[in-house]
Structure formats: C-alpha cells, structure tokens
Amino acid sequence: MTSSATTTWQHGCRAAVVSAATAVVLTSGVAFGPDASAAPVDPYEFAAAVDREAISDHLETFQQIADENEGNRADGSPGGVASADYIVQVLTEAGYAVEVQEFTTESGSESENIIASTPTGRDDNVAVFGAHYDSVPEGAGMNDNASGTAALLQVATELIATEPLNNQVRFTFWGAEETGLEGSAAYVDSLTDAELESLIVYYNYDMIGSPNYLIGVEDGKADSYNGAPLTEGSAAAMDLQTDYFDSIEQPWQPSEMCCTDYNPFHDAGIPIGGLYTGGREAPKTDEEYEKFGGVAGEFPDPNYHTAGDDLANVSLEAIDINTGVIAFAAASLGASSESINGIAPTEPTTSPSGSPSSSGSVPPSTSPSTPTSPPSSPPTTSSPPTSSSTSPEPSATPTPVRSTAPTTPSPEPVPDRKPFSGSMAETGAPALAVIGAGALAALTAGTLLLRRRP
C-alpha cells in the first residue's frame, strides 16, 4: 500500500476507456434515497418486483465495455476499470454513499473493491452480499461474473428505495477474484474484530446464468469446507434460500462449496452461502435434465473462462430465478437476522409470512418504491450526468470516496469450480414472475447499439 488516506472520487478522473457520450435524463419518479415514511418491504413482494429488464441492461453494458476494450474486463485492464466505474455510477445515482477500497495485488498491480451499505439499519448487525466484477483476460466474462454482478447491482438499487431497514445490508463488488480471490481477502483483512463480529452472513453470487443451467444452492450443511467445519449459521443461511425456492416450487440442488469469494469470510468465522449454476465440472445428468431442462450430457457452461463467455452465453431465465432469491434474502435480513444469528429486530418489521403463488409473486399490498433503471451506456470521462428539471438536484447524490486496504493478501491458486453434490431437493415447476418497471429514462448520443441475446 502506498497510503491509507481517503480521497474524494469523482467520475471523469480516468483515461478514456469507452467511446460513448452520455446524457442521462431522470424522470420525476426516481428514488435517490430512502423514504423515511415507507414501511419495510415484504420480502416476497420485493423478490417478484425487482426489474429484470434493468438487469439485462446491465449485462449489455458490461458486454459493450468488453467489446470496446479488447474483448475483456480483466482486473486492472481498461475494461476492468470501466466496469468498476459503471458499478460506482449506478450505485451513486441510486443514493448510496459508495466506498471504493483500493488494494495492491500479489502481482503488484492496483485493484479496487466497491462497497455500498444501506443508509438505514443497525451497523452492528450487517448482512453482506457480494459478487466479483472482473473477468479473465480471455473473454468478456458475462456468466463469470457479469451475471452475479448485474443481478446484485439491481437488487441494491431497488432495496435502498424500500427503506427503512432494521439491519444494514452491504453490497460488495470484488476486484481481482480471477487472480486468487484477492479483493475479498483484502476486504476481510481490513476489518477490525468488532466489524467482523457485526457481520450476520456473507452471500456470494458467482456464475448464476449458465446457459445449460442448474439451480445450485451452496451447501451450508456440509460436514466441512476448506478442511474446517462450516461456520455456525451457514446451514441457516442455506435454509433462507431453499425455503424461498420451495415456496415457489422451484427445483434446486445442493452445490459443494469451493473456490470463490466466500473463502476469506469462512476463514474469518462468518457464516457463508450463495448460488451457482454450474461450469465445466461435469455434464448435466439425466436427473438434472428432468429437474432443470436444458441438454443432458452437456456442460452447464461450456464456455467457462473462454472468449465464448459473451452475452449469448448467458441464460436470462436462470438469472431471473436467482435474482428472486437474492432479493428475498436481502429484504429478509434487512428486516430480521433472527433465523441466522438469533438477534431479533429492535423495531417493528414486516417479516416473511405465508407463501407466494407458484409464480413466485403475490399481489403487492405495499409495493416498493419505483425502481431505478441503469444508465444506458458505460461511464465516460466527461462530467457526471446532469439531471433534467424534474430530477433531484445533483448535489443530493452522495459522492463516493476512496480508501486503501491496509494489507496485501497472499492469494492461493483457485481451481476450477466444483461438481454439485448431495441429495436433490423436491422438484416443482420453475417459475418466477418478471415484474417491475424502471423509473430512470436515459438518452444516449454517439453510442453503439448493444447486442441483445437472441
């Protein structure tokens, strides 16, 4: 590390890595922060309402970034930097006070984590959700891991509009995962003992849109992980996700934990969980075909870590399904963490009750605030987007800050992902409603049309 100082971060401070010039016009219904009069959102309603079309827009933006930067978004590369800038831009415009945590990788290059915590909720009882945003140099990394990044990014932009929350929810986007889980390790290393003790759970979302997908829930009930017993609370973290899937009759199966950004959290004693839709570990079995469809005998993601991991390699259906459980877990833990760590909410809250229909949705009685759609193009080196007369004043938008991680992690080699294991869950008809409408209208000039998935 060169310094532990914190400095103001502003858009436009980096070299040009994208060609599009953007002017973003906001509608009068945009939510830039919590509505103090709002009631806590029902987790089932929130899961159904997250704007899936906005997630597709995020994916297209990440593909465009790769297309304009030698076909990849690798850590420290122009495409990786542009991806980080885009994430910061979306979170900042949604109303988060974003921290950009800089760290030096084992190779000596600079990287950064992006951290956004909800403004309300106990900061001594925090649920952490994460996804890595970097790709391998060989490709755009759309399944690995623009899929997890895009879904988590949209859940974050919409959760802030549902506040107040009882517990803080923290959204983290890691750099340098592909070089050895360096970003998540740097973050965990930077936390004090008190900060570690404040964490309820860490959920990781890495590869949640495999084209020949499986719906895998990381197995928090395994006997051990990384040679040590799983942290207490990991089984309950798994149950929170599987109970949601069961309630909407969505088939799932346990996935053996391995080799991604929950490693440092587990090593620090934090309960862990997550989702995974499969890579190149083993072809889809006949039994898995009966549960999830697709093609038996073929890998869930034959393009893992190759140039073929582009927008056409992503299953939007898989992302839709997984987005529901991400949103459900975030809203549930924002309301109460009692199921994982035994801490009851200190304020009246809306907790999950009843069961949604098989479509995964219920008629909303208290809908979340209108969600914010993403910008229509990557960030540029120009000044931050200006708002129309009907939009909130730019001064109301928090300014991201930069901080420096105090230590440099020593990464370990990360093998390819693992096979699924364990017994199958009960099957049902997979269905999840795609609901919600974006409130942010974006006008772009000089941009290329983004390629949509056929």
CSV table of C-alpha atoms in Angstrom, one decimal:
chain,number,residue,atom,x,y,z
A,1,MET,CA,0.0,0.0,0.0
A,2,THR,CA,1.2,3.4,-0.8
A,3,SER,CA,-1.1,5.3,1.6
A,4,SER,CA,-4.0,4.8,4.0
A,5,ALA,CA,-5.6,8.1,3.1
A,6,THR,CA,-9.1,8.5,1.9
A,7,THR,CA,-9.8,10.8,-1.0
A,8,THR,CA,-12.8,12.0,-2.9
A,9,TRP,CA,-13.7,10.0,-6.0
A,10,GLN,CA,-15.3,11.7,-9.0
A,11,HIS,CA,-16.4,10.5,-12.4
A,12,GLY,CA,-14.2,11.5,-15.2
A,13,CYS,CA,-10.8,11.1,-13.4
A,14,ARG,CA,-9.7,8.2,-15.6
A,15,ALA,CA,-8.4,7.7,-19.1
A,16,ALA,CA,-11.0,7.2,-21.7
A,17,VAL,CA,-11.9,3.5,-22.0
A,18,VAL,CA,-15.3,3.8,-23.7
A,19,SER,CA,-16.3,5.9,-26.7
A,20,ALA,CA,-20.0,6.7,-25.9
A,21,ALA,CA,-21.0,10.2,-24.8
A,22,THR,CA,-24.0,10.0,-22.5
A,23,ALA,CA,-26.6,12.4,-21.3
A,24,VAL,CA,-28.9,10.9,-18.7
A,25,VAL,CA,-32.4,12.4,-18.1
A,26,LEU,CA,-34.2,11.4,-14.9
A,27,THR,CA,-37.9,11.1,-14.6
A,28,SER,CA,-39.7,12.7,-11.7
A,29,GLY,CA,-40.4,9.4,-10.1
A,30,VAL,CA,-36.8,8.4,-9.5
A,31,ALA,CA,-35.9,7.4,-5.9
A,32,PHE,CA,-32.5,8.7,-4.9
A,33,GLY,CA,-32.6,7.5,-1.3
A,34,PRO,CA,-34.8,6.1,1.5
A,35,ASP,CA,-38.3,7.3,2.1
A,36,ALA,CA,-38.5,7.8,5.8
A,37,SER,CA,-42.2,7.2,5.8
A,38,ALA,CA,-42.0,3.9,3.9
A,39,ALA,CA,-42.9,0.6,5.7
A,40,PRO,CA,-40.4,-2.3,5.5
A,41,VAL,CA,-41.0,-4.2,2.2
A,42,ASP,CA,-42.4,-7.7,2.2
A,43,PRO,CA,-39.5,-10.0,1.0
A,44,TYR,CA,-41.8,-12.0,-1.3
A,45,GLU,CA,-43.1,-8.9,-3.0
A,46,PHE,CA,-39.6,-7.4,-3.3
A,47,ALA,CA,-38.3,-10.7,-4.9
A,48,ALA,CA,-41.0,-10.6,-7.5
A,49,ALA,CA,-40.8,-6.8,-8.2
A,50,VAL,CA,-37.0,-6.4,-9.0
A,51,ASP,CA,-36.7,-5.2,-12.5
A,52,ARG,CA,-35.3,-8.0,-14.6
A,53,GLU,CA,-35.2,-5.8,-17.8
A,54,ALA,CA,-32.8,-3.5,-15.9
A,55,ILE,CA,-30.6,-6.5,-15.2
A,56,SER,CA,-30.5,-7.2,-18.9
A,57,ASP,CA,-29.4,-3.6,-19.5
A,58,HIS,CA,-26.5,-4.0,-17.0
A,59,LEU,CA,-25.4,-7.1,-18.8
A,60,GLU,CA,-25.5,-5.4,-22.2
A,61,THR,CA,-23.4,-2.5,-20.7
A,62,PHE,CA,-20.8,-5.0,-19.4
A,63,GLN,CA,-20.7,-6.6,-22.9
A,64,GLN,CA,-20.2,-3.2,-24.5
A,65,ILE,CA,-17.4,-2.4,-22.1
A,66,ALA,CA,-15.6,-5.6,-23.1
A,67,ASP,CA,-16.2,-5.0,-26.8
A,68,GLU,CA,-14.6,-1.6,-26.6
A,69,ASN,CA,-11.7,-2.9,-24.5
A,70,GLU,CA,-10.0,-5.8,-26.4
A,71,GLY,CA,-12.8,-8.2,-25.6
A,72,ASN,CA,-12.4,-8.5,-21.8
A,73,ARG,CA,-12.9,-6.9,-18.4
A,74,ALA,CA,-9.9,-8.3,-16.7
A,75,ASP,CA,-8.8,-6.9,-13.3
A,76,GLY,CA,-6.7,-3.7,-13.8
A,77,SER,CA,-7.3,-3.6,-17.5
A,78,PRO,CA,-9.2,-0.7,-19.2
A,79,GLY,CA,-12.3,-3.0,-19.4
A,80,GLY,CA,-12.0,-3.9,-15.7
A,81,VAL,CA,-11.6,-0.2,-14.7
A,82,ALA,CA,-14.6,0.8,-16.8
A,83,SER,CA,-16.7,-2.0,-15.2
A,84,ALA,CA,-15.8,-0.7,-11.8
A,85,ASP,CA,-16.7,2.9,-12.8
A,86,TYR,CA,-20.1,1.8,-14.1
A,87,ILE,CA,-20.9,0.0,-10.9
A,88,VAL,CA,-19.9,3.1,-8.9
A,89,GLN,CA,-22.0,5.3,-11.1
A,90,VAL,CA,-25.2,3.1,-10.8
A,91,LEU,CA,-24.9,2.8,-7.0
A,92,THR,CA,-24.2,6.5,-6.6
A,93,GLU,CA,-27.1,7.5,-8.7
A,94,ALA,CA,-29.3,5.2,-6.6
A,95,GLY,CA,-28.4,7.1,-3.5
A,96,TYR,CA,-25.6,5.1,-1.9
A,97,ALA,CA,-22.5,6.6,-0.2
A,98,VAL,CA,-20.1,4.4,-2.1
A,99,GLU,CA,-16.7,3.4,-0.9
A,100,VAL,CA,-14.0,2.4,-3.4
A,101,GLN,CA,-11.4,0.4,-1.5
A,102,GLU,CA,-8.1,0.3,-3.3
A,103,PHE,CA,-5.6,-2.5,-2.8
A,104,THR,CA,-2.4,-3.9,-4.4
A,105,THR,CA,-2.5,-7.4,-5.8
A,106,GLU,CA,0.2,-10.0,-5.3
A,107,SER,CA,1.5,-9.2,-8.8
A,108,GLY,CA,1.9,-5.5,-7.8
A,109,SER,CA,-1.0,-4.1,-9.9
A,110,GLU,CA,-3.7,-1.9,-8.4
A,111,SER,CA,-7.3,-3.1,-8.0
A,112,GLU,CA,-10.4,-2.0,-6.1
A,113,ASN,CA,-13.4,-3.2,-4.3
A,114,ILE,CA,-16.7,-1.3,-4.4
A,115,ILE,CA,-18.7,-1.2,-1.2
A,116,ALA,CA,-22.2,0.2,-0.7
A,117,SER,CA,-24.2,-0.1,2.6
A,118,THR,CA,-27.8,0.9,3.1
A,119,PRO,CA,-28.2,4.2,4.9
A,120,THR,CA,-30.6,2.7,7.5
A,121,GLY,CA,-30.3,-0.4,9.6
A,122,ARG,CA,-28.1,-1.4,12.5
A,123,ASP,CA,-24.5,-1.1,11.6
A,124,ASP,CA,-23.6,-3.7,14.3
A,125,ASN,CA,-25.8,-6.4,12.6
A,126,VAL,CA,-24.9,-6.4,8.9
A,127,ALA,CA,-25.8,-8.8,6.1
A,128,VAL,CA,-23.1,-8.8,3.3
A,129,PHE,CA,-23.9,-9.7,-0.3
A,130,GLY,CA,-21.1,-10.0,-2.9
A,131,ALA,CA,-20.1,-10.7,-6.5
A,132,HIS,CA,-16.8,-10.2,-8.4
A,133,TYR,CA,-16.9,-7.9,-11.4
A,134,ASP,CA,-13.6,-8.9,-13.1
A,135,SER,CA,-13.3,-11.4,-16.0
A,136,VAL,CA,-10.4,-13.5,-17.1
A,137,PRO,CA,-8.3,-11.9,-19.9
A,138,GLU,CA,-9.6,-14.5,-22.4
A,139,GLY,CA,-13.1,-13.1,-22.6
A,140,ALA,CA,-15.9,-10.8,-21.5
A,141,GLY,CA,-16.9,-12.9,-18.5
A,142,MET,CA,-20.6,-12.5,-19.0
A,143,ASN,CA,-21.6,-15.5,-17.0
A,144,ASP,CA,-18.4,-15.4,-14.9
A,145,ASN,CA,-19.3,-13.0,-13.5
A,146,ALA,CA,-21.3,-10.2,-15.1
A,147,SER,CA,-24.3,-12.4,-14.3
A,148,GLY,CA,-23.9,-12.2,-10.5
A,149,THR,CA,-22.8,-8.5,-10.7
A,150,ALA,CA,-25.8,-7.4,-12.7
A,151,ALA,CA,-28.3,-9.1,-10.5
A,152,LEU,CA,-26.8,-7.9,-7.3
A,153,LEU,CA,-26.4,-4.4,-8.7
A,154,GLN,CA,-30.1,-4.1,-9.5
A,155,VAL,CA,-31.2,-5.6,-6.1
A,156,ALA,CA,-29.0,-3.0,-4.4
A,157,THR,CA,-30.5,-0.1,-6.4
A,158,GLU,CA,-34.0,-1.1,-5.5
A,159,LEU,CA,-33.5,-2.1,-1.9
A,160,ILE,CA,-32.4,1.4,-1.0
A,161,ALA,CA,-35.9,2.7,-2.1
A,162,THR,CA,-37.7,0.3,0.3
A,163,GLU,CA,-36.1,1.6,3.5
A,164,PRO,CA,-36.1,2.0,6.5
A,165,LEU,CA,-34.5,-1.3,7.4
A,166,ASN,CA,-33.8,-2.9,10.8
A,167,ASN,CA,-30.4,-4.3,9.8
A,168,GLN,CA,-27.9,-2.8,7.4
A,169,VAL,CA,-27.4,-4.6,4.1
A,170,ARG,CA,-24.0,-4.2,2.5
A,171,PHE,CA,-23.4,-4.8,-1.2
A,172,THR,CA,-19.8,-5.6,-2.3
A,173,PHE,CA,-18.3,-5.9,-5.7
A,174,TRP,CA,-14.9,-7.5,-5.7
A,175,GLY,CA,-11.9,-6.9,-7.9
A,176,ALA,CA,-9.2,-9.5,-8.6
A,177,GLU,CA,-11.2,-12.6,-7.9
A,178,GLU,CA,-9.8,-14.3,-11.0
A,179,THR,CA,-6.2,-13.8,-9.8
A,180,GLY,CA,-6.9,-15.6,-6.5
A,181,LEU,CA,-9.8,-14.1,-4.5
A,182,GLU,CA,-7.6,-11.1,-3.8
A,183,GLY,CA,-10.3,-8.4,-3.5
A,184,SER,CA,-12.5,-10.3,-1.0
A,185,ALA,CA,-9.4,-11.2,1.0
A,186,ALA,CA,-8.2,-7.6,1.1
A,187,TYR,CA,-11.6,-6.5,2.4
A,188,VAL,CA,-11.8,-9.1,5.1
A,189,ASP,CA,-8.2,-8.3,6.2
A,190,SER,CA,-9.2,-4.6,6.5
A,191,LEU,CA,-12.0,-5.3,9.0
A,192,THR,CA,-11.5,-4.9,12.8
A,193,ASP,CA,-12.6,-7.7,15.2
A,194,ALA,CA,-15.6,-5.6,16.1
A,195,GLU,CA,-16.5,-5.2,12.4
A,196,LEU,CA,-16.2,-8.9,11.7
A,197,GLU,CA,-18.4,-9.7,14.7
A,198,SER,CA,-21.0,-7.4,13.3
A,199,LEU,CA,-21.5,-9.5,10.2
A,200,ILE,CA,-24.5,-11.7,10.0
A,201,VAL,CA,-23.6,-13.7,6.9
A,202,TYR,CA,-21.8,-13.4,3.6
A,203,TYR,CA,-23.7,-14.5,0.5
A,204,ASN,CA,-21.7,-14.9,-2.8
A,205,TYR,CA,-23.1,-14.9,-6.3
A,206,ASP,CA,-20.7,-16.1,-8.9
A,207,MET,CA,-21.9,-17.6,-12.2
A,208,ILE,CA,-25.7,-17.5,-11.8
A,209,GLY,CA,-26.6,-17.5,-15.5
A,210,SER,CA,-25.0,-20.6,-17.1
A,211,PRO,CA,-26.6,-21.4,-20.5
A,212,ASN,CA,-27.4,-25.1,-19.6
A,213,TYR,CA,-28.1,-24.1,-16.0
A,214,LEU,CA,-28.5,-26.0,-12.8
A,215,ILE,CA,-30.0,-24.2,-9.8
A,216,GLY,CA,-27.4,-24.8,-7.2
A,217,VAL,CA,-27.6,-23.6,-3.6
A,218,GLU,CA,-24.2,-23.6,-1.9
A,219,ASP,CA,-24.3,-26.4,0.7
A,220,GLY,CA,-24.1,-24.8,4.1
A,221,LYS,CA,-25.0,-28.2,5.7
A,222,ALA,CA,-21.8,-30.0,4.5
A,223,ASP,CA,-19.6,-31.6,7.2
A,224,SER,CA,-16.7,-29.3,6.4
A,225,TYR,CA,-15.3,-26.7,4.0
A,226,ASN,CA,-11.6,-25.9,3.2
A,227,GLY,CA,-10.6,-28.6,5.8
A,228,ALA,CA,-12.5,-27.0,8.6
A,229,PRO,CA,-16.1,-27.3,9.9
A,230,LEU,CA,-18.5,-24.8,8.3
A,231,THR,CA,-19.2,-21.7,10.4
A,232,GLU,CA,-22.2,-21.9,12.6
A,233,GLY,CA,-25.1,-20.2,10.8
A,234,SER,CA,-24.2,-21.4,7.3
A,235,ALA,CA,-26.9,-24.1,7.5
A,236,ALA,CA,-29.5,-21.4,8.4
A,237,ALA,CA,-28.2,-19.2,5.6
A,238,MET,CA,-28.8,-22.1,3.1
A,239,ASP,CA,-32.3,-22.6,4.5
A,240,LEU,CA,-33.2,-19.0,3.9
A,241,GLN,CA,-32.6,-19.5,0.2
A,242,THR,CA,-34.0,-23.0,-0.1
A,243,ASP,CA,-37.2,-22.1,1.8
A,244,TYR,CA,-37.8,-19.4,-0.8
A,245,PHE,CA,-37.3,-21.8,-3.7
A,246,ASP,CA,-39.5,-24.4,-2.1
A,247,SER,CA,-42.2,-21.8,-1.6
A,248,ILE,CA,-42.4,-21.0,-5.3
A,249,GLU,CA,-41.9,-24.7,-6.2
A,250,GLN,CA,-38.6,-24.0,-7.9
A,251,PRO,CA,-36.3,-27.1,-8.1
A,252,TRP,CA,-32.8,-26.8,-6.7
A,253,GLN,CA,-29.9,-28.9,-5.6
A,254,PRO,CA,-27.0,-28.5,-3.1
A,255,SER,CA,-23.8,-27.3,-4.6
A,256,GLU,CA,-20.4,-28.2,-3.0
A,257,MET,CA,-18.7,-25.1,-1.8
A,258,CYS,CA,-15.4,-24.3,-3.4
A,259,CYS,CA,-13.0,-21.7,-4.7
A,260,THR,CA,-14.8,-18.3,-4.7
A,261,ASP,CA,-15.1,-15.1,-2.7
A,262,TYR,CA,-16.7,-16.6,0.4
A,263,ASN,CA,-13.4,-18.3,1.3
A,264,PRO,CA,-12.0,-15.3,3.3
A,265,PHE,CA,-15.3,-14.9,5.1
A,266,HIS,CA,-15.4,-18.5,6.1
A,267,ASP,CA,-11.8,-18.4,7.3
A,268,ALA,CA,-12.7,-15.4,9.4
A,269,GLY,CA,-15.6,-17.3,11.1
A,270,ILE,CA,-18.5,-15.7,9.2
A,271,PRO,CA,-21.5,-17.8,8.0
A,272,ILE,CA,-21.5,-18.2,4.2
A,273,GLY,CA,-23.9,-19.1,1.4
A,274,GLY,CA,-24.6,-18.4,-2.2
A,275,LEU,CA,-25.8,-19.7,-5.6
A,276,TYR,CA,-24.1,-21.4,-8.5
A,277,THR,CA,-25.5,-22.6,-11.9
A,278,GLY,CA,-22.6,-24.8,-13.0
A,279,GLY,CA,-19.5,-24.6,-15.1
A,280,ARG,CA,-17.4,-27.3,-16.8
A,281,GLU,CA,-17.1,-29.7,-13.9
A,282,ALA,CA,-19.4,-32.4,-15.2
A,283,PRO,CA,-22.0,-32.8,-17.9
A,284,LYS,CA,-25.7,-32.4,-16.9
A,285,THR,CA,-27.1,-35.7,-15.9
A,286,ASP,CA,-30.5,-37.1,-17.0
A,287,GLU,CA,-31.8,-36.5,-13.5
A,288,GLU,CA,-30.7,-32.9,-13.6
A,289,TYR,CA,-32.3,-32.6,-17.1
A,290,GLU,CA,-35.6,-33.7,-15.6
A,291,LYS,CA,-35.3,-31.0,-12.9
A,292,PHE,CA,-34.0,-28.1,-14.8
A,293,GLY,CA,-34.4,-28.8,-18.6
A,294,GLY,CA,-31.7,-27.9,-21.0
A,295,VAL,CA,-29.5,-30.5,-22.6
A,296,ALA,CA,-28.4,-33.7,-20.8
A,297,GLY,CA,-24.8,-34.8,-21.5
A,298,GLU,CA,-23.5,-31.2,-22.0
A,299,PHE,CA,-21.7,-28.9,-19.5
A,300,PRO,CA,-23.8,-26.2,-17.8
A,301,ASP,CA,-21.3,-23.7,-19.1
A,302,PRO,CA,-19.1,-25.0,-21.9
A,303,ASN,CA,-17.6,-21.5,-22.4
A,304,TYR,CA,-16.3,-21.1,-18.8
A,305,HIS,CA,-13.1,-18.9,-18.9
A,306,THR,CA,-13.1,-18.6,-22.7
A,307,ALA,CA,-13.8,-16.0,-25.3
A,308,GLY,CA,-17.2,-17.7,-25.8
A,309,ASP,CA,-18.4,-16.3,-22.4
A,310,ASP,CA,-20.2,-13.5,-24.0
A,311,LEU,CA,-23.8,-12.2,-23.9
A,312,ALA,CA,-25.1,-15.1,-25.9
A,313,ASN,CA,-23.6,-17.4,-23.3
A,314,VAL,CA,-26.0,-16.2,-20.5
A,315,SER,CA,-29.4,-17.7,-19.6
A,316,LEU,CA,-31.7,-14.8,-18.6
A,317,GLU,CA,-34.1,-17.4,-17.3
A,318,ALA,CA,-31.5,-18.6,-14.8
A,319,ILE,CA,-30.7,-15.1,-13.7
A,320,ASP,CA,-34.4,-14.3,-13.3
A,321,ILE,CA,-34.8,-17.3,-11.0
A,322,ASN,CA,-31.7,-16.5,-8.9
A,323,THR,CA,-32.5,-12.8,-8.7
A,324,GLY,CA,-35.6,-13.7,-6.8
A,325,VAL,CA,-33.8,-15.5,-4.0
A,326,ILE,CA,-31.1,-12.8,-3.8
A,327,ALA,CA,-33.7,-10.1,-3.4
A,328,PHE,CA,-35.7,-12.2,-0.9
A,329,ALA,CA,-32.6,-12.8,1.2
A,330,ALA,CA,-31.6,-9.2,1.2
A,331,ALA,CA,-35.1,-7.9,2.2
A,332,SER,CA,-35.5,-10.7,4.8
A,333,LEU,CA,-32.2,-10.0,6.5
A,334,GLY,CA,-32.8,-6.2,6.3
A,335,ALA,CA,-35.9,-7.0,8.4
A,336,SER,CA,-34.6,-9.6,10.8
A,337,SER,CA,-31.5,-11.8,11.2
A,338,GLU,CA,-33.0,-13.9,13.9
A,339,SER,CA,-33.1,-17.1,11.8
A,340,ILE,CA,-29.3,-16.9,11.3
A,341,ASN,CA,-27.8,-15.3,14.4
A,342,GLY,CA,-30.7,-15.2,16.9
A,343,ILE,CA,-30.8,-11.4,17.0
A,344,ALA,CA,-34.4,-10.3,17.0
A,345,PRO,CA,-35.3,-7.0,15.3
A,346,THR,CA,-35.3,-3.9,17.5
A,347,GLU,CA,-38.1,-2.2,15.6
A,348,PRO,CA,-41.4,-3.5,14.2
A,349,THR,CA,-40.9,-5.1,10.9
A,350,THR,CA,-42.5,-6.9,8.0
A,351,SER,CA,-41.1,-10.4,8.1
A,352,PRO,CA,-41.7,-13.2,5.5
A,353,SER,CA,-45.2,-14.6,6.1
A,354,GLY,CA,-47.3,-17.1,4.1
A,355,SER,CA,-46.3,-18.4,0.7
A,356,PRO,CA,-46.4,-16.7,-2.7
A,357,SER,CA,-48.1,-18.3,-5.6
A,358,SER,CA,-46.3,-20.8,-7.7
A,359,SER,CA,-45.3,-17.9,-10.0
A,360,GLY,CA,-43.2,-16.5,-7.2
A,361,SER,CA,-45.3,-13.3,-6.8
A,362,VAL,CA,-48.1,-12.1,-4.7
A,363,PRO,CA,-50.4,-9.2,-5.4
A,364,PRO,CA,-48.5,-6.3,-3.9
A,365,SER,CA,-50.1,-4.6,-1.0
A,366,THR,CA,-47.2,-2.3,-0.2
A,367,SER,CA,-45.1,-2.1,-3.3
A,368,PRO,CA,-41.5,-0.9,-3.1
A,369,SER,CA,-40.7,2.5,-4.4
A,370,THR,CA,-40.4,2.7,-8.2
A,371,PRO,CA,-37.0,1.1,-9.1
A,372,THR,CA,-34.2,2.9,-10.8
A,373,SER,CA,-33.1,1.7,-14.2
A,374,PRO,CA,-29.4,1.7,-15.1
A,375,PRO,CA,-27.7,4.2,-17.2
A,376,SER,CA,-27.9,3.3,-20.9
A,377,SER,CA,-24.2,3.3,-21.5
A,378,PRO,CA,-20.9,2.9,-19.7
A,379,PRO,CA,-19.4,5.9,-17.8
A,380,THR,CA,-17.3,8.3,-19.8
A,381,THR,CA,-14.5,10.8,-19.0
A,382,SER,CA,-16.9,13.7,-19.2
A,383,SER,CA,-18.6,15.3,-16.1
A,384,PRO,CA,-21.2,13.3,-14.2
A,385,PRO,CA,-24.6,13.1,-16.0
A,386,THR,CA,-26.7,16.1,-15.5
A,387,SER,CA,-30.3,15.9,-14.4
A,388,SER,CA,-33.4,17.4,-16.0
A,389,SER,CA,-35.5,20.0,-14.2
A,390,THR,CA,-37.8,17.2,-12.9
A,391,SER,CA,-35.0,15.2,-11.3
A,392,PRO,CA,-33.3,15.5,-7.9
A,393,GLU,CA,-30.5,18.0,-7.6
A,394,PRO,CA,-27.1,16.5,-8.4
A,395,SER,CA,-25.9,17.8,-5.0
A,396,ALA,CA,-28.3,15.3,-3.3
A,397,THR,CA,-26.3,12.4,-4.7
A,398,PRO,CA,-23.6,11.1,-2.4
A,399,THR,CA,-20.0,11.4,-3.5
A,400,PRO,CA,-18.1,8.1,-3.5
A,401,VAL,CA,-14.8,8.1,-1.5
A,402,ARG,CA,-11.6,6.1,-1.9
A,403,SER,CA,-9.9,4.2,0.8
A,404,THR,CA,-6.9,1.9,0.9
A,405,ALA,CA,-6.8,-1.6,2.3
A,406,PRO,CA,-4.1,-1.8,5.0
A,407,THR,CA,-2.6,-5.1,3.9
A,408,THR,CA,-1.9,-7.0,0.7
A,409,PRO,CA,-3.4,-10.5,0.7
A,410,SER,CA,-1.4,-13.5,-0.4
A,411,PRO,CA,-3.7,-15.4,-2.8
A,412,GLU,CA,-3.8,-19.1,-3.2
A,413,PRO,CA,-4.3,-20.9,-6.5
A,414,VAL,CA,-8.0,-21.1,-7.3
A,415,PRO,CA,-9.1,-24.4,-9.0
A,416,ASP,CA,-12.0,-24.7,-11.4
A,417,ARG,CA,-15.4,-24.8,-9.8
A,418,LYS,CA,-16.7,-28.0,-8.3
A,419,PRO,CA,-19.4,-30.6,-9.0
A,420,PHE,CA,-22.7,-30.4,-7.4
A,421,SER,CA,-23.2,-32.9,-4.6
A,422,GLY,CA,-25.7,-34.1,-2.0
A,423,SER,CA,-29.3,-35.2,-2.3
A,424,MET,CA,-31.7,-33.4,-4.6
A,425,ALA,CA,-34.5,-31.1,-3.4
A,426,GLU,CA,-38.1,-31.6,-4.1
A,427,THR,CA,-39.0,-30.7,-7.7
A,428,GLY,CA,-41.6,-28.4,-8.9
A,429,ALA,CA,-42.5,-26.1,-11.8
A,430,PRO,CA,-39.8,-23.4,-12.1
A,431,ALA,CA,-41.4,-20.1,-12.4
A,432,LEU,CA,-40.6,-16.6,-11.2
A,433,ALA,CA,-42.6,-13.5,-12.2
A,434,VAL,CA,-40.7,-10.9,-14.1
A,435,ILE,CA,-42.2,-7.7,-12.7
A,436,GLY,CA,-41.2,-4.1,-12.2
A,437,ALA,CA,-40.6,-1.1,-14.3
A,438,GLY,CA,-37.6,1.2,-14.4
A,439,ALA,CA,-38.1,4.8,-13.5
A,440,LEU,CA,-34.8,6.2,-15.0
A,441,ALA,CA,-35.1,7.1,-18.7
A,442,ALA,CA,-31.7,7.5,-20.4
A,443,LEU,CA,-30.9,9.4,-23.6
A,444,THR,CA,-27.6,8.5,-25.3
A,445,ALA,CA,-25.7,10.1,-28.1
A,446,GLY,CA,-22.8,8.6,-30.0
A,447,THR,CA,-23.3,5.1,-28.6
A,448,LEU,CA,-23.3,1.8,-30.4
A,449,LEU,CA,-26.4,-0.3,-30.2
A,450,LEU,CA,-25.9,-3.1,-27.8
A,451,ARG,CA,-26.2,-6.7,-29.0
A,452,ARG,CA,-29.2,-8.4,-27.4
A,453,ARG,CA,-29.3,-12.1,-26.7
A,454,PRO,CA,-31.1,-14.0,-29.5
